[in-house]
XYZ file of C-alpha atoms in Angstrom:
655
model
C -2.081 -17.749 -4.712
C -2.425 -16.680 -8.303
C -1.729 -19.562 -10.674
C -0.479 -17.096 -13.299
C 2.449 -16.077 -11.146
C 5.407 -18.186 -10.063
C 4.170 -18.276 -6.502
C 4.942 -21.875 -5.730
C 8.552 -21.045 -4.953
C 8.835 -20.481 -1.256
C 11.605 -22.690 0.113
C 15.111 -23.630 -1.005
C 17.048 -26.750 -0.012
C 20.731 -25.835 0.261
C 23.659 -28.024 -0.585
C 27.170 -27.455 0.661
C 29.980 -29.035 2.510
C 32.436 -29.092 -0.401
C 35.454 -26.914 0.185
C 35.765 -23.910 -2.071
C 39.123 -25.056 -3.450
C 37.660 -28.366 -4.598
C 34.502 -27.024 -6.139
C 33.807 -27.037 -9.836
C 30.607 -26.133 -11.650
C 27.594 -28.361 -11.172
C 24.827 -29.115 -13.633
C 21.895 -28.480 -11.306
C 18.151 -29.076 -11.413
C 15.819 -26.465 -9.932
C 12.623 -28.370 -9.152
C 9.559 -26.297 -8.417
C 6.699 -27.704 -6.358
C 3.332 -28.087 -8.080
C -0.294 -28.389 -7.029
C -0.107 -32.032 -8.049
C 2.209 -34.635 -6.575
C 4.193 -34.888 -9.822
C 7.891 -34.485 -9.231
C 7.624 -35.483 -5.612
C 7.683 -32.000 -4.116
C 5.058 -30.232 -2.058
C 3.222 -27.139 -3.152
C 5.356 -24.048 -2.620
C 8.773 -25.752 -2.390
C 11.805 -25.284 -4.620
C 14.618 -27.829 -4.499
C 18.059 -27.122 -5.963
C 19.983 -30.354 -6.616
C 23.432 -30.653 -8.232
C 23.229 -33.491 -10.800
C 26.697 -33.500 -12.341
C 29.837 -32.067 -10.839
C 30.447 -30.668 -7.348
C 27.989 -31.987 -4.780
C 26.073 -34.028 -7.378
C 23.267 -36.297 -6.140
C 24.138 -39.073 -6.750
C 27.871 -38.475 -7.124
C 28.749 -38.339 -10.796
C 31.331 -37.191 -13.262
C 32.515 -33.608 -13.340
C 31.964 -31.476 -16.369
C 35.187 -31.715 -18.364
C 36.342 -29.187 -21.029
C 34.736 -26.169 -19.315
C 33.075 -25.597 -16.002
C 32.022 -22.087 -16.976
C 29.370 -22.409 -19.659
C 28.474 -19.365 -21.731
C 25.146 -20.855 -22.770
C 22.960 -23.938 -22.387
C 20.052 -25.264 -24.472
C 17.632 -28.167 -23.998
C 16.757 -30.480 -26.908
C 14.190 -33.300 -26.890
C 15.489 -35.388 -29.761
C 18.409 -36.643 -31.795
C 20.259 -34.007 -33.774
C 22.548 -36.554 -35.479
C 25.608 -34.862 -34.140
C 28.719 -36.951 -33.472
C 26.678 -39.939 -32.290
C 24.856 -37.769 -29.766
C 21.956 -39.005 -27.660
C 18.793 -40.147 -29.352
C 16.404 -38.428 -26.939
C 16.639 -35.685 -24.293
C 19.892 -33.753 -24.191
C 21.367 -30.475 -23.069
C 23.893 -28.672 -25.217
C 26.302 -25.993 -24.120
C 28.804 -23.388 -25.207
C 32.018 -23.743 -23.261
C 34.330 -20.844 -22.495
C 36.770 -20.132 -19.713
C 34.876 -16.912 -19.104
C 31.894 -15.540 -20.936
C 32.052 -13.698 -23.225
C 35.629 -12.492 -22.767
C 37.501 -15.541 -24.078
C 37.325 -17.619 -27.210
C 34.621 -20.177 -27.849
C 35.956 -23.589 -26.894
C 33.276 -26.171 -27.382
C 29.805 -27.244 -28.368
C 28.276 -30.567 -27.499
C 26.043 -32.763 -25.406
C 26.112 -32.328 -21.644
C 23.673 -35.040 -20.593
C 20.940 -37.310 -21.936
C 19.514 -40.775 -21.451
C 19.975 -43.619 -21.977
C 23.561 -42.710 -21.099
C 23.263 -40.454 -18.078
C 26.445 -38.521 -18.793
C 27.906 -37.978 -22.208
C 31.209 -36.315 -21.576
C 31.255 -32.783 -22.899
C 34.676 -33.390 -24.483
C 33.413 -36.379 -26.439
C 31.053 -34.263 -28.490
C 33.019 -31.078 -28.994
C 32.571 -29.551 -32.413
C 34.673 -26.533 -33.230
C 32.953 -23.597 -34.877
C 35.487 -22.535 -37.455
C 35.591 -19.213 -39.218
C 33.848 -17.389 -36.345
C 36.369 -14.999 -34.846
C 35.284 -13.476 -31.561
C 33.405 -14.842 -28.583
C 29.896 -16.137 -27.853
C 27.150 -15.693 -25.248
C 23.846 -17.417 -24.780
C 22.556 -20.515 -26.538
C 18.958 -21.387 -27.424
C 17.360 -24.181 -29.450
C 15.167 -23.275 -32.442
C 12.829 -26.136 -33.403
C 10.828 -24.496 -36.244
C 12.163 -24.404 -39.785
C 13.835 -21.039 -40.060
C 16.225 -20.254 -42.898
C 15.222 -23.524 -44.623
C 16.467 -25.616 -41.724
C 14.626 -26.913 -38.606
C 16.224 -27.904 -35.287
C 19.106 -25.471 -35.141
C 20.550 -23.197 -32.477
C 20.912 -19.441 -32.056
C 23.735 -17.779 -30.164
C 25.099 -14.258 -29.727
C 28.301 -13.760 -31.670
C 30.528 -11.007 -30.312
C 32.309 -10.227 -33.548
C 35.794 -8.776 -33.573
C 34.440 -5.546 -35.094
C 32.720 -4.773 -31.781
C 29.174 -5.439 -33.002
C 26.985 -8.304 -31.798
C 25.281 -10.632 -34.266
C 22.563 -13.251 -34.078
C 24.321 -16.407 -35.275
C 22.841 -19.761 -36.301
C 24.500 -23.076 -35.440
C 23.476 -25.999 -37.650
C 24.233 -29.286 -35.839
C 25.245 -32.491 -37.542
C 28.235 -34.564 -38.484
C 29.765 -31.362 -39.821
C 28.404 -28.628 -37.572
C 28.441 -25.170 -39.148
C 27.806 -21.681 -37.882
C 27.177 -18.337 -39.539
C 25.935 -14.872 -38.661
C 22.287 -14.280 -39.588
C 21.869 -10.583 -38.813
C 23.147 -7.751 -36.710
C 21.435 -7.722 -33.326
C 18.674 -5.153 -32.908
C 18.672 -3.834 -36.457
C 16.970 -0.516 -35.705
C 19.627 0.802 -33.349
C 22.602 -1.429 -33.969
C 23.801 -3.271 -30.954
C 26.444 -4.700 -28.708
C 26.765 -5.851 -25.097
C 24.136 -8.601 -25.548
C 24.393 -11.075 -22.686
C 21.570 -13.651 -22.846
C 19.311 -15.285 -25.414
C 16.210 -17.503 -25.508
C 13.601 -18.476 -28.108
C 9.782 -18.537 -27.908
C 7.627 -20.497 -30.343
C 4.393 -18.713 -29.395
C 3.487 -15.079 -28.777
C 4.435 -14.115 -25.233
C 2.405 -10.888 -24.868
C 0.615 -8.237 -26.883
C 2.882 -7.046 -29.674
C 5.460 -9.815 -29.299
C 5.403 -12.353 -32.108
C 5.791 -16.117 -32.248
C 9.064 -17.781 -33.307
C 11.189 -14.906 -32.091
C 14.393 -14.689 -30.140
C 14.432 -12.661 -26.927
C 17.509 -11.162 -25.349
C 19.058 -9.276 -22.482
C 21.635 -6.594 -23.160
C 23.513 -3.961 -21.179
C 22.782 -0.427 -22.348
C 25.323 2.375 -22.354
C 23.886 3.720 -19.076
C 24.472 0.350 -17.387
C 20.786 -0.636 -17.390
C 19.719 -4.122 -18.446
C 17.325 -4.124 -21.404
C 14.946 -6.915 -22.485
C 13.836 -7.075 -26.103
C 12.684 -9.137 -29.057
C 14.949 -10.111 -31.946
C 13.006 -11.188 -35.044
C 15.247 -13.718 -36.824
C 14.476 -12.603 -40.377
C 17.266 -10.535 -41.875
C 16.451 -6.828 -41.900
C 13.379 -7.237 -39.649
C 13.056 -5.510 -36.327
C 10.602 -5.733 -33.451
C 7.868 -3.114 -33.195
C 7.818 -3.398 -29.396
C 10.055 -1.103 -27.379
C 12.692 -2.640 -25.138
C 11.876 -3.016 -21.437
C 14.321 -1.427 -19.005
C 14.662 -4.062 -16.277
C 16.800 -1.841 -14.064
C 13.990 0.682 -13.654
C 10.952 -1.560 -14.297
C 8.259 -2.147 -11.677
C 9.606 -4.580 -9.084
C 13.266 -4.049 -9.954
C 14.321 -1.564 -7.239
C 17.345 -0.726 -9.354
C 18.757 -4.234 -9.566
C 21.407 -5.170 -12.110
C 23.630 -8.185 -12.762
C 21.292 -10.026 -15.179
C 23.033 -12.772 -17.130
C 20.718 -15.653 -18.140
C 17.247 -15.931 -19.664
C 14.906 -18.806 -20.505
C 11.312 -19.138 -21.704
C 8.660 -21.491 -20.290
C 5.938 -22.394 -22.826
C 2.282 -23.136 -22.148
C 1.391 -26.508 -20.627
C 3.500 -26.350 -17.489
C 1.881 -27.292 -14.185
C 4.434 -25.316 -12.186
C 4.824 -22.131 -14.205
C 2.375 -19.644 -15.736
C 2.200 -19.865 -19.517
C 4.566 -17.957 -21.789
C 6.791 -16.422 -19.129
C 10.499 -15.712 -18.923
C 12.805 -16.516 -16.019
C 16.169 -14.938 -15.344
C 19.316 -15.226 -13.280
C 21.023 -12.191 -11.876
C 23.995 -11.733 -9.578
C 22.887 -9.828 -6.495
C 25.510 -7.366 -5.265
C 24.027 -7.262 -1.755
C 24.228 -11.003 -1.047
C 26.945 -12.094 -3.487
C 24.678 -14.914 -4.673
C 22.701 -15.530 -7.842
C 18.974 -14.819 -7.687
C 16.325 -16.644 -9.703
C 13.385 -14.521 -10.821
C 10.437 -14.181 -13.169
C 10.167 -11.670 -16.013
C 6.644 -10.659 -17.071
C 6.303 -8.418 -20.131
C 2.527 -7.970 -19.908
C 1.762 -4.231 -19.914
C 0.475 -2.817 -16.650
C 1.776 -5.657 -14.491
C 4.828 -6.015 -12.270
C 7.724 -6.628 -14.648
C 10.217 -8.597 -12.582
C 9.956 -10.620 -9.384
C 12.912 -12.104 -7.557
C 11.999 -15.593 -6.350
C 14.925 -17.322 -4.683
C 18.416 -16.526 -3.459
C 20.096 -19.681 -4.795
C 22.989 -19.704 -2.323
C 25.749 -19.695 -4.910
C 26.865 -18.312 -8.256
C 25.200 -19.726 -11.390
C 25.843 -18.950 -15.056
C 23.163 -20.462 -17.290
C 19.459 -21.232 -17.061
C 17.237 -23.526 -19.162
C 13.778 -25.103 -18.962
C 12.934 -28.761 -19.642
C 9.377 -30.044 -19.909
C 10.315 -33.720 -20.316
C 11.712 -36.188 -17.821
C 15.478 -35.949 -17.389
C 18.199 -38.064 -15.888
C 18.542 -41.832 -16.200
C 15.060 -43.312 -16.659
C 13.693 -39.763 -16.173
C 14.565 -40.040 -12.491
C 15.147 -36.318 -12.171
C 11.529 -35.474 -12.956
C 9.762 -33.246 -15.457
C 8.754 -29.613 -15.884
C 11.678 -27.900 -14.177
C 14.567 -25.520 -14.598
C 18.247 -26.352 -14.914
C 21.232 -24.177 -14.112
C 24.994 -24.487 -14.118
C 27.254 -22.923 -11.545
C 28.740 -23.296 -8.093
C 26.894 -23.559 -4.783
C 28.638 -21.733 -1.969
C 30.370 -23.911 0.589
C 27.942 -24.524 3.436
C 25.332 -22.605 1.479
C 22.517 -21.051 3.479
C 19.835 -19.641 1.250
C 16.502 -17.877 1.423
C 13.514 -18.325 -0.855
C 10.528 -16.006 -0.984
C 7.484 -16.816 -3.117
C 6.535 -14.212 -5.702
C 3.523 -12.281 -4.423
C 0.590 -11.429 -6.689
C -0.822 -7.947 -6.834
C -3.320 -7.154 -4.085
C -6.073 -4.664 -3.471
C -6.024 -1.998 -0.800
C -7.124 -3.520 2.505
C -6.185 -7.128 1.636
C -4.782 -9.349 4.373
C -2.715 -12.401 3.420
C 0.042 -14.660 4.713
C 3.628 -15.001 3.445
C 5.878 -17.898 4.462
C 9.436 -17.421 3.187
C 11.863 -20.134 4.269
C 15.576 -20.608 4.836
C 17.474 -23.696 3.725
C 19.114 -23.805 7.158
C 15.738 -24.254 8.827
C 16.505 -21.226 10.977
C 13.878 -18.656 11.744
C 13.240 -15.768 9.347
C 12.048 -12.259 10.012
C 9.903 -10.344 7.522
C 9.736 -6.564 7.418
C 8.347 -3.845 5.171
C 11.220 -2.007 3.499
C 8.953 0.419 1.677
C 5.362 0.877 0.594
C 1.864 0.951 2.120
C 1.668 -2.252 4.181
C 2.239 -3.687 7.642
C 3.568 -7.120 8.686
C 2.475 -8.966 11.821
C 4.205 -12.228 12.857
C 2.148 -15.131 14.191
C 4.014 -15.201 17.482
C 7.174 -14.302 19.327
C 10.744 -14.995 18.160
C 11.671 -18.651 18.196
C 8.162 -19.924 17.646
C 8.037 -22.930 15.327
C 6.360 -22.595 11.926
C 6.097 -18.850 12.294
C 3.988 -17.132 9.630
C 3.652 -13.478 8.720
C 0.413 -11.656 7.930
C 0.627 -8.723 5.524
C -2.048 -6.008 5.515
C -2.119 -3.537 2.636
C -2.988 -0.013 3.729
C -2.949 1.952 0.482
C -2.097 1.811 -3.214
C 1.513 1.651 -4.379
C 4.397 -0.804 -4.542
C 5.359 -2.730 -1.399
C 8.835 -4.155 -0.850
C 9.186 -6.906 1.768
C 12.434 -8.370 3.065
C 12.896 -11.885 4.451
C 16.070 -12.148 6.522
C 17.557 -15.175 8.239
C 17.969 -14.721 11.962
C 21.163 -15.298 13.870
C 24.741 -13.984 13.725
C 26.790 -14.362 10.573
C 23.809 -14.402 8.212
C 23.655 -10.772 7.200
C 23.833 -11.691 3.514
C 21.142 -14.352 3.725
C 18.099 -12.367 2.762
C 15.823 -11.782 -0.186
C 13.454 -8.992 -1.161
C 10.067 -9.509 -2.757
C 7.766 -6.839 -4.118
C 4.151 -6.565 -5.186
C 1.742 -3.866 -6.298
C -1.234 -2.711 -4.261
C -3.996 -1.603 -6.564
C -7.276 0.077 -5.812
C -8.208 3.208 -3.951
C -7.588 4.575 -0.491
C -8.750 7.688 1.327
C -5.764 8.874 3.293
C -7.334 11.951 4.836
C -10.756 13.468 5.272
C -13.155 14.828 4.878
C -11.437 17.526 6.942
C -12.168 19.231 9.169
C -14.120 16.398 10.747
C -16.315 18.888 12.616
C -16.847 22.596 12.107
C -19.341 25.259 13.140
C -20.187 28.336 11.068
C -22.929 30.935 10.978
C -25.630 31.498 8.418
C -24.120 33.236 5.386
C -20.563 32.024 6.077
C -18.505 29.667 3.864
C -17.410 26.117 4.787
C -15.051 23.766 2.926
C -14.544 20.010 3.270
C -11.398 18.449 1.768
C -10.646 14.823 0.896
C -7.223 13.339 0.096
C -7.256 10.045 -1.808
C -4.824 8.140 -3.959
C -4.929 4.977 -5.997
C -3.677 2.950 -8.889
C -5.100 4.198 -11.222
C -5.453 7.630 -9.658
C -8.876 8.820 -8.433
C -11.013 10.471 -11.096
C -14.402 11.017 -9.409
C -15.547 12.381 -6.062
C -19.254 12.144 -5.265
C -20.198 14.088 -2.138
C -23.280 13.117 -0.179
C -25.381 14.622 2.592
C -27.192 12.023 4.663
C -26.498 9.540 1.865
C -28.074 11.739 -0.818
C -25.747 12.835 -3.620
C -25.051 16.553 -3.810
C -24.882 18.462 -7.067
C -23.229 21.758 -7.827
C -25.476 24.765 -7.274
C -24.158 28.142 -8.365
C -23.631 30.454 -5.413
C -24.087 27.788 -2.792
C -22.486 24.323 -3.220
C -19.434 23.959 -5.468
C -17.034 21.091 -6.143
C -19.503 18.280 -5.454
C -17.520 16.113 -7.909
C -14.056 17.334 -6.855
C -11.766 16.705 -3.924
C -12.974 19.900 -2.193
C -16.608 20.619 -1.335
C -17.395 24.310 -0.852
C -20.604 25.499 0.832
C -20.888 29.253 0.464
C -23.575 31.556 1.883
C -24.525 28.742 4.265
C -28.135 28.306 5.315
C -29.625 26.524 8.292
C -30.499 23.564 6.071
C -26.791 22.839 5.583
C -26.528 21.682 9.169
C -26.038 17.925 9.128
C -23.888 15.325 10.910
C -23.274 13.145 7.849
C -21.300 14.631 4.983
C -19.424 11.834 3.131
C -17.737 11.317 -0.227
C -17.391 8.306 -2.542
C -14.122 8.164 -4.495
C -13.736 6.206 -7.741
C -11.247 5.663 -10.556
C -13.362 3.737 -13.062
C -11.396 0.503 -12.508
C -11.423 -0.539 -8.868
C -14.361 -0.636 -6.463
C -15.208 2.827 -5.165
C -14.375 3.656 -1.542
C -16.418 5.656 0.941
C -15.073 8.164 3.408
C -15.959 8.557 7.029
C -18.484 11.252 7.919
C -17.792 14.885 8.650
C -20.225 17.100 10.544
C -21.120 20.697 9.771
C -23.151 22.901 12.113
C -24.652 26.111 10.720
C -25.824 28.568 13.373
C -27.748 31.812 13.055
C -25.592 34.773 14.182
C -25.841 36.221 17.670
C -28.646 38.840 17.536
C -27.691 42.446 16.918
C -30.075 45.101 18.328
C -30.907 47.449 15.451
C -32.964 50.251 17.111
C -31.777 53.729 16.135
C -31.563 55.974 17.931
C -31.146 54.114 21.214
C -33.046 56.735 23.193
C -36.678 57.192 24.209
C -38.692 59.824 26.100
C -41.757 59.628 28.268
C -43.880 61.757 30.601
C -45.136 60.907 34.056
C -48.733 59.775 33.820
C -48.679 59.353 30.035
C -48.618 55.843 28.419
C -45.178 54.819 27.044
C -44.176 52.160 24.428
C -40.842 51.019 22.895
C -40.190 47.832 20.872
C -36.744 46.235 20.692
C -35.731 45.285 17.108
C -32.843 42.894 16.351
C -31.340 40.596 13.658
C -30.817 36.853 14.153
C -34.449 35.969 14.865
C -34.398 36.355 18.655
C -36.619 34.050 20.685
C -36.641 36.244 23.824
C -35.832 39.762 24.983
C -34.769 41.440 28.223
C -34.598 45.034 29.485
C -33.327 46.151 32.896
C -33.539 48.235 34.950
C -36.739 49.867 33.695
C -38.194 53.188 34.975
C -40.965 52.764 37.528
C -44.261 51.863 35.878
C -42.730 50.147 32.816
C -42.347 46.401 32.012
C -41.251 44.184 29.056
C -42.961 41.324 27.255
C -40.067 38.834 26.870
C -41.520 37.075 23.848
C -41.979 40.242 21.763
C -39.511 42.785 23.117
C -42.247 45.387 23.723
C -41.538 47.743 26.675
C -44.728 49.536 27.809
C -46.570 51.086 30.751
C -47.163 54.494 32.362
C -44.080 56.107 33.915
C -44.517 57.290 37.501
C -41.141 58.833 38.300
C -39.152 61.632 36.672
C -35.604 60.738 35.697
C -33.128 59.297 33.160
C -32.463 55.529 33.149
C -29.808 53.562 31.217
C -31.623 50.335 30.303
C -29.559 47.269 29.168
C -31.446 45.606 26.360
C -30.951 41.919 25.406
C -32.024 39.883 22.370
C -31.361 36.101 22.585
C -31.403 33.151 20.144
C -29.852 29.644 20.206
C -26.428 31.059 19.422
C -26.252 33.743 22.085
C -27.392 37.165 23.295
C -26.839 40.584 21.768
C -26.945 43.689 24.004
C -27.330 47.432 23.680
C -28.078 50.328 26.051
C -31.297 52.342 25.739
C -31.467 55.771 27.433
C -35.049 56.441 28.713
C -35.852 59.988 29.888
C -39.084 60.572 31.847
C -40.196 64.213 32.269
C -42.698 65.680 34.712
C -46.207 66.355 33.464
C -46.993 69.906 32.368
C -43.396 70.938 31.652
C -41.719 71.738 28.381
C -40.280 68.776 26.466
C -36.690 67.768 27.138
C -34.645 66.643 24.114
C -33.154 63.230 24.988
C -30.943 62.319 22.002
C -27.589 60.882 23.089
C -25.188 61.887 21.722
C -26.308 65.215 20.312
C -23.948 64.980 17.335
C -24.369 63.597 13.833
C -22.175 63.329 10.737
C -22.872 63.252 7.017
C -21.160 63.224 3.622
C -21.805 65.478 0.645
C -23.959 63.614 -1.868
C -24.973 60.890 0.602
C -28.427 60.627 2.186
C -28.585 61.783 5.823
C -31.110 61.082 8.584
C -31.559 62.106 12.235
C -34.709 62.028 14.420
C -35.222 64.287 17.448
C -36.406 62.467 20.560
C -37.840 64.334 23.549
C -39.907 63.888 26.683
C -43.263 65.551 27.216
C -44.927 64.270 24.058
C -43.936 67.138 21.753
C -46.494 68.186 19.165
C -43.956 69.769 16.820
C -40.210 70.003 16.280
C -37.829 72.547 14.777
C -34.157 72.684 13.803
C -32.192 75.661 12.404
C -30.017 76.548 10.796
C -29.675 73.282 8.828
C -26.813 72.511 6.428
C -27.651 73.121 2.787
C -29.718 70.262 1.412
C -31.323 69.242 4.729
C -34.831 69.915 6.041
C -37.002 68.856 9.008
C -40.489 67.400 9.270
C -42.001 69.463 12.036
C -44.590 66.850 13.011
C -42.058 64.032 13.570
C -38.739 65.690 14.246
C -37.026 63.767 11.370
């Protein structure tokens, strides 16, 4: 699996058993397995463990003041606030609902050496800030002449959202810094995080990043430069329509993971969103690198969670909770049964790989292709232990897989995962796979290919040798259609192929198509098709035909005559008076062409007999005309009168 993608999440341990009426929010760790043994989890496993509140392990105090946090931020150090902890701590914004009700608190949630510092013990009211608040993020660098402060979203009573700074200390203060998203003005901001390094091309270091709901209902991700009057030069990303989103909505929490993590790729964002299909909160990864899949759902958490934050350091008493993990606050569903599905890296066309989503219940899962060019084959029949699923990509595009928990009553226990298939694929052709034409005809071969990026080159080959365009004969040798016009015998070949490329991925080769070019069936061209002879006088007639015949036939022949099959010459000395209709044949590899020759044999010493059949001819004014008299008896001269104006006869030949 690709280390730059959050692929290690593939299983979720569920916690339940607390009745819904007794549940309150839990402060929960989301531990992600790593390649190392650090943290005590295996590669590819995610463990969700309530630490404070409902279902906490071990049992601990409930969050007081507010179970529904509007924001949470991690701090590794003492902020000198109301005798707060001297090392790792989490701070929160408390509100009955977020952001609809008034801000009610700000303080330490947890931090060693005291495992739980009651939220109420450290409440500091933010005075002079009418309105409500969403999102909370810690800002370690010195911005606005003060290091180690917080940012939050202030929903001001005038209906506009502001980036506000909270300065912690014995007398905590808060003030608006700037209107959110200066260029367009803004409201409906719902989540906030802060990144100390550049997260992608165009995004700067020491910037705030947000989620907001646009007027069309889409969730937008963007950068908020803290300096007053400054605005990001990078366009917002529409998460509702971004690659991998499939139209999802319900985003509500955002956190940033810096470089140095062993479980997460560097400089990535992670989100929470409420999934309308399952009713649960989904954890996912947000990637803002251009040209890559933007969002990837990772785990159906089996409950409803409100906030999300990342901690690199050890947490819990004596760091017992481990390092390098996510934290969330919310409520696990009673008897929660959840599904986790590792994020899948992009693959090439034709790749085969295994996916192993898991269910917290331990029950069997099924995996199916919801959309896109791929197939899924399970390792064995239903009920088989440790069942795995092999995915085969069949073409470029975006594939959506669904992992669903088997058994009745679990219709909402499923999770979708998507990935891109890049590369090239030939989906049809060359077509037709076989065709036969005649010399001088036109043939076309067509290829259909697609890819990501799209195909840009088509190199046709004949017997492995690249073809080039030749005016009047071969056209389109670098396009998706190859045209062979005025075909010649040399075009006959059983191996026409094409190589398709896009300049990015490895080129792909088609299967072979065969083209057979035949000469036409011979056509006998003698005119007129009549001949005359005289008994006792030598006779000769040669069959002429197109199509390069290899043999000739003539039957029945008058007595005394015969044919040379190889040349088509009919010769001999007639012995019998009469008229014979002779069927002529000219044959090549394609077939045989026929015509009828009328042979008239006259008696010796009698006047010639004209043998033309038919004895009619037509012409057009201004167009050349020709007709030749044929007769028995070896005429020595011919005549014809009266002739139409413009015509004359050659007496010696009868033309």
